[in-house]
CSV table of C-alpha atoms and ligand atoms in Angstrom, one decimal:
chain,number,residue,atom,x,y,z
A,1,MET,CA,-42.3,-19.9,-3.2
A,2,TYR,CA,-39.2,-19.4,-5.3
A,3,THR,CA,-37.5,-16.1,-5.6
A,4,ILE,CA,-34.7,-15.3,-8.1
A,5,GLY,CA,-32.3,-12.4,-7.2
A,6,ILE,CA,-29.9,-10.7,-9.6
A,7,GLU,CA,-26.9,-8.7,-8.5
A,8,SER,CA,-25.0,-6.5,-11.0
A,9,THR,CA,-24.1,-3.2,-9.2
A,10,ALA,CA,-20.3,-3.3,-9.8
A,11,HIS,CA,-17.7,-6.1,-10.5
A,12,THR,CA,-19.9,-9.1,-9.8
A,13,PHE,CA,-22.8,-10.6,-11.7
A,14,GLY,CA,-24.6,-12.9,-9.3
A,15,VAL,CA,-27.8,-14.9,-9.4
A,16,GLY,CA,-29.4,-16.4,-6.3
A,17,ILE,CA,-32.5,-18.6,-5.8
A,18,LEU,CA,-34.4,-19.0,-2.6
A,19,LYS,CA,-37.2,-21.4,-1.7
A,20,ASP,CA,-39.1,-19.3,0.8
A,21,ASP,CA,-36.3,-17.9,2.8
A,22,GLU,CA,-33.8,-20.8,2.3
A,23,VAL,CA,-30.9,-20.3,-0.2
A,24,MET,CA,-31.0,-23.0,-2.9
A,25,ALA,CA,-28.4,-21.6,-5.2
A,26,SER,CA,-26.0,-18.6,-5.4
A,27,GLU,CA,-23.9,-18.4,-8.5
A,28,ARG,CA,-21.6,-15.6,-9.4
A,29,ASP,CA,-18.8,-14.4,-11.7
A,30,THR,CA,-16.6,-11.5,-11.1
A,31,TYR,CA,-15.0,-9.1,-13.6
A,32,ARG,CA,-11.3,-8.7,-13.0
A,33,PRO,CA,-9.6,-5.8,-14.7
A,34,LYS,CA,-6.2,-6.6,-16.2
A,35,SER,CA,-4.7,-3.6,-14.3
A,36,GLY,CA,-6.1,-0.7,-12.3
A,37,GLY,CA,-9.7,-0.3,-11.2
A,38,ILE,CA,-13.1,-1.2,-12.7
A,39,ILE,CA,-13.7,0.1,-16.2
A,40,PRO,CA,-17.5,0.5,-16.3
A,41,ARG,CA,-17.9,-0.4,-20.0
A,42,GLU,CA,-15.8,-3.6,-19.6
A,43,ALA,CA,-17.6,-4.6,-16.4
A,44,ALA,CA,-21.0,-4.2,-18.1
A,45,ALA,CA,-19.7,-6.2,-21.1
A,46,HIS,CA,-18.6,-9.0,-18.7
A,47,HIS,CA,-22.1,-9.0,-17.2
A,48,TYR,CA,-23.8,-9.3,-20.6
A,49,ARG,CA,-21.6,-12.2,-21.5
A,50,THR,CA,-22.1,-14.1,-18.3
A,51,ALA,CA,-25.8,-13.3,-17.4
A,52,SER,CA,-27.6,-16.1,-19.1
A,53,ASP,CA,-25.0,-18.7,-18.1
A,54,MET,CA,-25.4,-17.6,-14.4
A,55,VAL,CA,-29.2,-17.8,-14.6
A,56,SER,CA,-29.0,-21.3,-16.1
A,57,ARG,CA,-26.4,-22.5,-13.5
A,58,ALA,CA,-28.5,-21.2,-10.6
A,59,LEU,CA,-31.7,-22.8,-11.9
A,60,LYS,CA,-29.9,-26.1,-12.4
A,61,LYS,CA,-28.4,-26.0,-8.9
A,62,ALA,CA,-31.8,-25.2,-7.3
A,63,GLY,CA,-33.3,-28.0,-9.4
A,64,ILE,CA,-36.0,-25.9,-10.9
A,65,SER,CA,-36.9,-24.2,-14.2
A,66,LEU,CA,-37.8,-20.6,-15.0
A,67,ALA,CA,-41.5,-21.5,-14.9
A,68,ASP,CA,-41.2,-22.3,-11.2
A,69,ILE,CA,-40.1,-18.7,-10.3
A,70,ASP,CA,-42.7,-16.8,-8.2
A,71,LEU,CA,-40.8,-13.5,-7.7
A,72,VAL,CA,-38.0,-11.7,-9.4
A,73,ALA,CA,-35.6,-9.3,-7.5
A,74,PHE,CA,-32.7,-7.1,-8.8
A,75,SER,CA,-30.3,-4.5,-7.5
A,76,GLN,CA,-31.7,-1.1,-8.2
A,77,GLY,CA,-28.7,0.7,-6.8
A,78,PRO,CA,-26.4,2.2,-5.7
A,79,GLY,CA,-23.9,1.2,-8.3
A,80,ILE,CA,-22.4,1.8,-11.8
A,81,LEU,CA,-25.2,2.6,-14.2
A,82,SER,CA,-24.0,0.5,-17.1
A,83,CYS,CA,-23.7,-2.5,-14.8
A,84,LEU,CA,-27.0,-1.9,-13.1
A,85,ARG,CA,-28.7,-1.9,-16.5
A,86,VAL,CA,-27.7,-5.5,-17.2
A,87,GLY,CA,-29.2,-6.9,-14.0
A,88,SER,CA,-32.4,-4.8,-14.5
A,89,ALA,CA,-32.8,-6.0,-18.1
A,90,ALA,CA,-32.3,-9.6,-17.1
A,91,ALA,CA,-34.8,-9.2,-14.2
A,92,LYS,CA,-37.4,-7.6,-16.4
A,93,PHE,CA,-36.9,-10.2,-19.1
A,94,ILE,CA,-37.5,-13.0,-16.5
A,95,GLY,CA,-40.5,-11.1,-15.1
A,96,LYS,CA,-42.0,-10.8,-18.6
A,97,LYS,CA,-41.4,-14.5,-19.4
A,98,THR,CA,-42.9,-15.8,-16.2
A,99,GLY,CA,-45.5,-13.1,-15.7
A,100,LYS,CA,-44.3,-12.7,-12.1
A,101,LYS,CA,-43.7,-9.6,-10.0
A,102,VAL,CA,-40.4,-7.8,-10.3
A,103,VAL,CA,-39.0,-5.9,-7.2
A,104,GLY,CA,-36.1,-3.5,-7.1
A,105,VAL,CA,-33.8,-3.9,-4.1
A,106,ASN,CA,-31.3,-1.5,-2.4
A,107,HIS,CA,-28.0,-3.3,-2.6
A,108,CYS,CA,-26.8,-2.0,0.8
A,109,ILE,CA,-29.9,-3.2,2.5
A,110,ALA,CA,-29.4,-6.6,0.9
A,111,HIS,CA,-26.0,-6.8,2.6
A,112,LEU,CA,-27.6,-5.9,5.9
A,113,GLU,CA,-30.5,-8.3,5.7
A,114,ILE,CA,-28.4,-11.3,4.7
A,115,ALA,CA,-26.2,-10.6,7.7
A,116,ARG,CA,-29.1,-10.6,10.1
A,117,LYS,CA,-30.5,-13.7,8.5
A,118,THR,CA,-27.2,-15.8,8.5
A,119,THR,CA,-26.2,-14.7,12.0
A,120,GLY,CA,-29.6,-14.9,13.6
A,121,LEU,CA,-28.9,-11.6,15.4
A,122,ALA,CA,-32.2,-9.7,15.2
A,123,ASP,CA,-31.2,-6.1,16.1
A,124,PRO,CA,-27.4,-5.6,15.9
A,125,VAL,CA,-25.3,-2.6,15.2
A,126,MET,CA,-24.1,-3.3,11.6
A,127,LEU,CA,-20.7,-2.5,10.3
A,128,TYR,CA,-21.1,-2.5,6.6
A,129,VAL,CA,-17.7,-2.5,4.9
A,130,SER,CA,-17.2,-3.0,1.2
A,131,GLY,CA,-15.4,-1.3,-1.8
A,132,GLY,CA,-17.8,1.6,-2.1
A,133,ASN,CA,-19.3,1.8,1.3
A,134,THR,CA,-18.2,2.0,4.9
A,135,GLN,CA,-21.0,2.7,7.3
A,136,ILE,CA,-22.1,2.0,10.9
A,137,ILE,CA,-25.8,1.4,10.9
A,138,THR,CA,-28.6,0.7,13.3
A,139,TYR,CA,-32.3,0.2,13.0
A,140,SER,CA,-34.8,2.7,14.4
A,141,ASP,CA,-38.5,3.3,13.7
A,142,GLY,CA,-38.8,1.8,10.2
A,143,ARG,CA,-35.4,2.9,8.8
A,144,TYR,CA,-31.8,1.9,8.8
A,145,ILE,CA,-30.0,4.9,10.3
A,146,VAL,CA,-26.4,5.6,9.3
A,147,PHE,CA,-24.7,6.4,12.5
A,148,GLY,CA,-21.2,6.9,11.3
A,149,GLU,CA,-19.5,6.6,7.9
A,150,THR,CA,-16.4,7.2,5.9
A,151,GLN,CA,-15.8,10.8,5.0
A,152,ASP,CA,-14.0,9.9,1.8
A,153,ILE,CA,-13.4,6.4,0.3
A,154,GLY,CA,-14.7,3.0,1.3
A,155,VAL,CA,-12.3,0.8,3.3
A,156,GLY,CA,-12.4,-1.9,0.5
A,157,ASN,CA,-11.5,0.8,-2.0
A,158,LEU,CA,-8.5,1.9,0.3
A,159,ILE,CA,-7.4,-1.8,0.4
A,160,ASP,CA,-7.6,-2.1,-3.4
A,161,LYS,CA,-5.7,1.2,-3.9
A,162,VAL,CA,-2.9,0.2,-1.5
A,163,GLY,CA,-3.0,-3.2,-3.3
A,164,ARG,CA,-2.3,-1.4,-6.6
A,165,GLN,CA,0.7,0.4,-5.0
A,166,LEU,CA,2.0,-3.0,-4.0
A,167,SER,CA,1.3,-4.5,-7.4
A,168,ILE,CA,-1.5,-6.7,-6.1
A,169,PRO,CA,-4.4,-7.1,-8.6
A,170,PHE,CA,-8.0,-6.1,-7.9
A,171,PRO,CA,-9.7,-7.1,-5.7
A,172,ALA,CA,-6.7,-7.0,-3.3
A,173,GLY,CA,-8.5,-7.8,0.0
A,174,PRO,CA,-7.8,-11.6,0.1
A,175,LYS,CA,-4.1,-11.3,-0.9
A,176,ILE,CA,-3.5,-8.4,1.6
A,177,GLU,CA,-5.1,-10.5,4.3
A,178,GLU,CA,-2.7,-13.4,3.5
A,179,LEU,CA,0.4,-11.1,3.5
A,180,ALA,CA,-0.8,-9.3,6.6
A,181,ALA,CA,-0.8,-12.6,8.5
A,182,LYS,CA,3.0,-12.8,7.9
A,183,GLY,CA,3.7,-9.2,9.0
A,184,LYS,CA,5.6,-8.6,12.3
A,185,ARG,CA,6.6,-5.0,12.5
A,186,TYR,CA,3.9,-2.3,13.0
A,187,ILE,CA,4.4,0.8,10.9
A,188,LYS,CA,2.5,3.7,12.5
A,189,LEU,CA,-0.2,4.9,10.1
A,190,PRO,CA,-2.6,7.9,10.5
A,191,TYR,CA,-5.5,6.9,12.8
A,192,SER,CA,-8.4,8.9,11.5
A,193,LEU,CA,-11.6,8.6,13.6
A,194,LYS,CA,-13.8,11.5,14.5
A,195,GLY,CA,-16.8,10.7,16.6
A,196,MET,CA,-18.3,7.9,14.6
A,197,ASP,CA,-16.9,8.9,11.2
A,198,VAL,CA,-13.7,7.6,9.7
A,199,SER,CA,-11.5,8.7,6.8
A,200,PHE,CA,-9.0,6.7,4.8
A,201,SER,CA,-7.5,8.9,2.0
A,202,GLY,CA,-4.7,10.1,4.4
A,203,ILE,CA,-3.6,6.5,4.9
A,204,GLU,CA,-3.5,5.9,1.2
A,205,THR,CA,-1.2,8.9,0.8
A,206,PHE,CA,0.9,7.9,3.7
A,207,VAL,CA,1.5,4.4,2.3
A,208,SER,CA,2.3,5.8,-1.1
A,209,ARG,CA,5.1,7.8,0.5
A,210,LEU,CA,6.6,5.0,2.6
A,211,GLN,CA,10.3,4.8,1.9
A,212,LYS,CA,11.7,1.5,0.7
A,213,PRO,CA,13.0,-0.8,1.9
A,214,PHE,CA,10.0,-1.9,3.9
A,215,SER,CA,8.5,-5.3,3.9
A,216,VAL,CA,5.2,-5.7,2.0
A,217,GLU,CA,4.0,-8.1,4.8
A,218,ASP,CA,4.6,-5.4,7.4
A,219,ALA,CA,2.8,-2.7,5.3
A,220,CYS,CA,-0.3,-5.0,4.9
A,221,TYR,CA,-0.2,-5.9,8.6
A,222,SER,CA,-0.1,-2.3,9.6
A,223,LEU,CA,-2.8,-1.3,7.2
A,224,GLN,CA,-5.2,-4.0,8.5
A,225,GLU,CA,-4.4,-3.3,12.2
A,226,THR,CA,-5.0,0.5,11.8
A,227,VAL,CA,-8.1,0.6,9.7
A,228,PHE,CA,-9.8,-2.3,11.4
A,229,ALA,CA,-9.1,-0.8,14.9
A,230,MET,CA,-10.7,2.5,13.7
A,231,LEU,CA,-13.8,0.6,12.4
A,232,ILE,CA,-14.2,-1.5,15.6
A,233,GLU,CA,-13.7,1.5,17.8
A,234,ALA,CA,-16.4,3.4,15.9
A,235,SER,CA,-18.7,0.3,16.1
A,236,GLU,CA,-18.2,0.0,19.8
A,237,ARG,CA,-19.2,3.7,20.3
A,238,ALA,CA,-22.4,3.1,18.3
A,239,MET,CA,-23.2,0.0,20.4
A,240,ALA,CA,-22.7,2.0,23.6
A,241,TYR,CA,-24.7,5.0,22.4
A,242,CYS,CA,-27.6,2.9,21.0
A,243,LYS,CA,-27.6,0.4,23.8
A,244,LYS,CA,-27.4,-2.5,21.4
A,245,ASP,CA,-25.9,-5.7,22.6
A,246,SER,CA,-24.7,-7.3,19.3
A,247,LEU,CA,-22.6,-6.6,16.2
A,248,VAL,CA,-22.5,-8.0,12.7
A,249,ILE,CA,-20.0,-7.2,10.0
A,250,THR,CA,-21.2,-7.4,6.4
A,251,GLY,CA,-20.1,-6.4,2.9
A,252,GLY,CA,-17.0,-7.6,0.9
A,253,VAL,CA,-14.4,-6.7,3.6
A,254,ALA,CA,-16.3,-8.8,6.2
A,255,ALA,CA,-14.7,-11.8,4.6
A,256,ASN,CA,-11.5,-10.8,6.5
A,257,SER,CA,-10.7,-13.0,9.5
A,258,ARG,CA,-8.7,-10.4,11.3
A,259,LEU,CA,-11.5,-7.9,11.2
A,260,ASN,CA,-13.9,-10.5,12.5
A,261,GLU,CA,-11.5,-11.5,15.2
A,262,MET,CA,-11.3,-7.9,16.4
A,263,GLY,CA,-15.1,-7.6,16.4
A,264,LYS,CA,-15.4,-10.8,18.4
A,265,ILE,CA,-12.8,-9.6,21.0
A,266,MET,CA,-14.5,-6.2,21.4
A,267,CYS,CA,-17.9,-7.8,21.8
A,268,SER,CA,-16.7,-10.4,24.3
A,269,GLU,CA,-15.1,-7.6,26.4
A,270,ARG,CA,-18.4,-5.8,26.6
A,271,GLY,CA,-20.5,-9.0,27.1
A,272,ALA,CA,-22.2,-8.5,23.7
A,273,LYS,CA,-23.0,-11.0,21.0
A,274,PHE,CA,-21.0,-11.4,17.7
A,275,ASP,CA,-21.4,-13.8,14.9
A,276,ILE,CA,-19.6,-14.1,11.5
A,277,VAL,CA,-21.4,-13.9,8.2
A,278,PRO,CA,-20.4,-16.9,6.0
A,279,LYS,CA,-17.9,-15.9,3.3
A,280,GLU,CA,-20.2,-16.8,0.4
A,281,PHE,CA,-22.6,-14.0,1.6
A,282,THR,CA,-20.1,-11.2,2.5
A,283,GLY,CA,-19.2,-10.0,-1.0
A,284,ASP,CA,-21.7,-9.2,-3.7
A,285,ASN,CA,-24.1,-12.1,-4.5
A,286,GLY,CA,-27.5,-12.8,-5.9
A,287,ALA,CA,-28.8,-14.7,-2.9
A,288,MET,CA,-28.8,-11.5,-0.7
A,289,ILE,CA,-30.8,-9.7,-3.4
A,290,ALA,CA,-33.3,-12.5,-3.6
A,291,TYR,CA,-33.7,-12.4,0.2
A,292,ALA,CA,-34.2,-8.7,0.3
A,293,GLY,CA,-36.7,-9.0,-2.5
A,294,TYR,CA,-38.5,-11.8,-0.6
A,295,LEU,CA,-38.8,-9.6,2.5
A,296,MET,CA,-40.3,-6.8,0.4
A,297,ARG,CA,-42.6,-9.1,-1.6
A,298,ASP,CA,-45.9,-7.7,-0.1
A,299,TYR,CA,-45.1,-4.1,-0.3
A,300,LYS,CA,-45.9,-1.6,-3.0
A,301,GLN,CA,-42.9,0.1,-4.8
A,302,SER,CA,-43.0,3.4,-6.5
A,303,ASP,CA,-40.9,2.5,-9.5
A,304,LEU,CA,-38.1,0.2,-10.8
A,305,ALA,CA,-35.9,3.1,-11.9
A,306,LEU,CA,-32.1,2.6,-11.5
A,307,ARG,CA,-30.5,4.7,-8.8
A,308,GLN,CA,-26.7,5.2,-9.0
A,309,ARG,CA,-26.8,6.9,-5.6
A,310,PHE,CA,-29.4,5.1,-3.5
A,311,ARG,CA,-29.0,5.9,0.2
A,312,THR,CA,-29.7,3.2,2.7
A,313,ASP,CA,-31.6,5.6,5.0
A,314,THR,CA,-34.1,6.6,2.3
A,315,VAL,CA,-35.7,3.2,2.2
A,316,GLU,CA,-38.8,2.5,4.3
A,317,ILE,CA,-38.3,-0.9,6.1
A,318,ALA,CA,-42.0,-1.9,6.1
A,319,TYR,CA,-41.3,-5.5,6.9
A,320,ARG,CA,-39.6,-5.0,10.3
B,401,LIG,P1,-20.8,-2.1,-2.4
B,401,LIG,O1,-21.6,-1.6,-3.5
B,401,LIG,O2,-21.5,-2.8,-1.3
B,401,LIG,O3,-19.8,-1.1,-2.0
B,401,LIG,P2,-18.7,-3.6,-3.7
B,401,LIG,O4,-18.9,-3.3,-5.1
B,401,LIG,O5,-17.6,-2.9,-3.1
B,401,LIG,O6,-20.0,-3.4,-3.0
B,401,LIG,P3,-18.3,-6.2,-2.3
B,401,LIG,O7,-18.2,-7.5,-3.0
B,401,LIG,O8,-19.3,-5.9,-1.3
B,401,LIG,O9,-18.5,-5.2,-3.6
B,401,LIG,O10,-16.9,-5.8,-1.7
B,401,LIG,C1,-15.7,-5.9,-2.5
B,401,LIG,C2,-14.5,-5.4,-1.6
B,401,LIG,O11,-14.2,-6.3,-0.6
B,401,LIG,C3,-13.2,-5.2,-2.4
B,401,LIG,O12,-12.7,-3.9,-2.1
B,401,LIG,C4,-12.3,-6.3,-1.9
B,401,LIG,O13,-10.9,-6.0,-1.9
B,401,LIG,C5,-12.8,-6.4,-0.5
B,401,LIG,N1,-12.5,-7.8,0.1
B,401,LIG,C6,-12.8,-9.0,-0.3
B,401,LIG,N2,-12.2,-9.9,0.4
B,401,LIG,C7,-11.5,-9.3,1.4
B,401,LIG,C8,-10.7,-9.7,2.5
B,401,LIG,N3,-10.5,-11.0,2.8
B,401,LIG,N4,-10.1,-8.8,3.3
B,401,LIG,C9,-10.3,-7.5,3.1
B,401,LIG,N5,-11.1,-7.0,2.0
B,401,LIG,C10,-11.7,-7.9,1.2
B,402,LIG,FE1,-21.6,-4.8,-2.2
């Protein structure tokens, strides 16, 4: 059985193809604003331009044609409406052409499921860290429960905003990681963890007020050390509270080696399991959407409407 998955919630247009639950192709292209953050209209225009090319590339890589597709999945939300529309239109078009079922997928749940699949950890605490989201999640009784979360912006968003202050273009994560590795001096930043919730906007303000001269490497190093420590401490609390013996980190920021290293150290100290999600599946991609659609293939869905705010804990996880 072949499933095609289409991702278009924000900056990335991605197309993934699975044969049963095995990833055959995952092609993507990311919109990069010339300066500043995402401009929704420009991101959607990028997706329209690249959509058919991504579908063709993914089919070619998987060695199949459109007629071989058995199931079509797309990101229903959460995300930017103008961007979501492109993926939904592409999915419905493929559904119509092939006469196959189309399923809408919650983007956040796709990040969680691809992490469980690629690590093989069946029931971990999940630290979901991306641009828009920062949540600590566990599974209980047919739902993913949000145990702790950011009270303001996502950690990736903080990283991108600090990047802008330091003249690093969007998405700033990879460059900040590179610079942080060269940092030596820790600049004390606000450590804002309350129970299992975190907040980041105070850190952004603090960094914007740092007096020059300071080294950019030290600023990036201090940023990473502070926010990752907050996230790992919150994850550890969730693991202790829920009595779960494993952790996965997923979402765009999970590409960061230092964050993974901290997660690994914390888990080894408590005798828990930890495994890294491969980089090609941490950031937004079509393969994770195809996989979440594949898991949902036998279940009825109320509608395929787009949902800009689509909370993870509202989805019934009938397949677990
Ligand atoms: P979501 O809708 O799940 O919030 P998103 O639109 O933010 O998704 P993702 O691809 O999941 O998209 O995450 C992108 C974020 O990941 C950006 O903020 C980017 O800076 C960050 N990021 C990418 N690589 C790294 C890295 N190596 N270190 C830290 N952050 C990273
Ligand atoms: Fe994402």
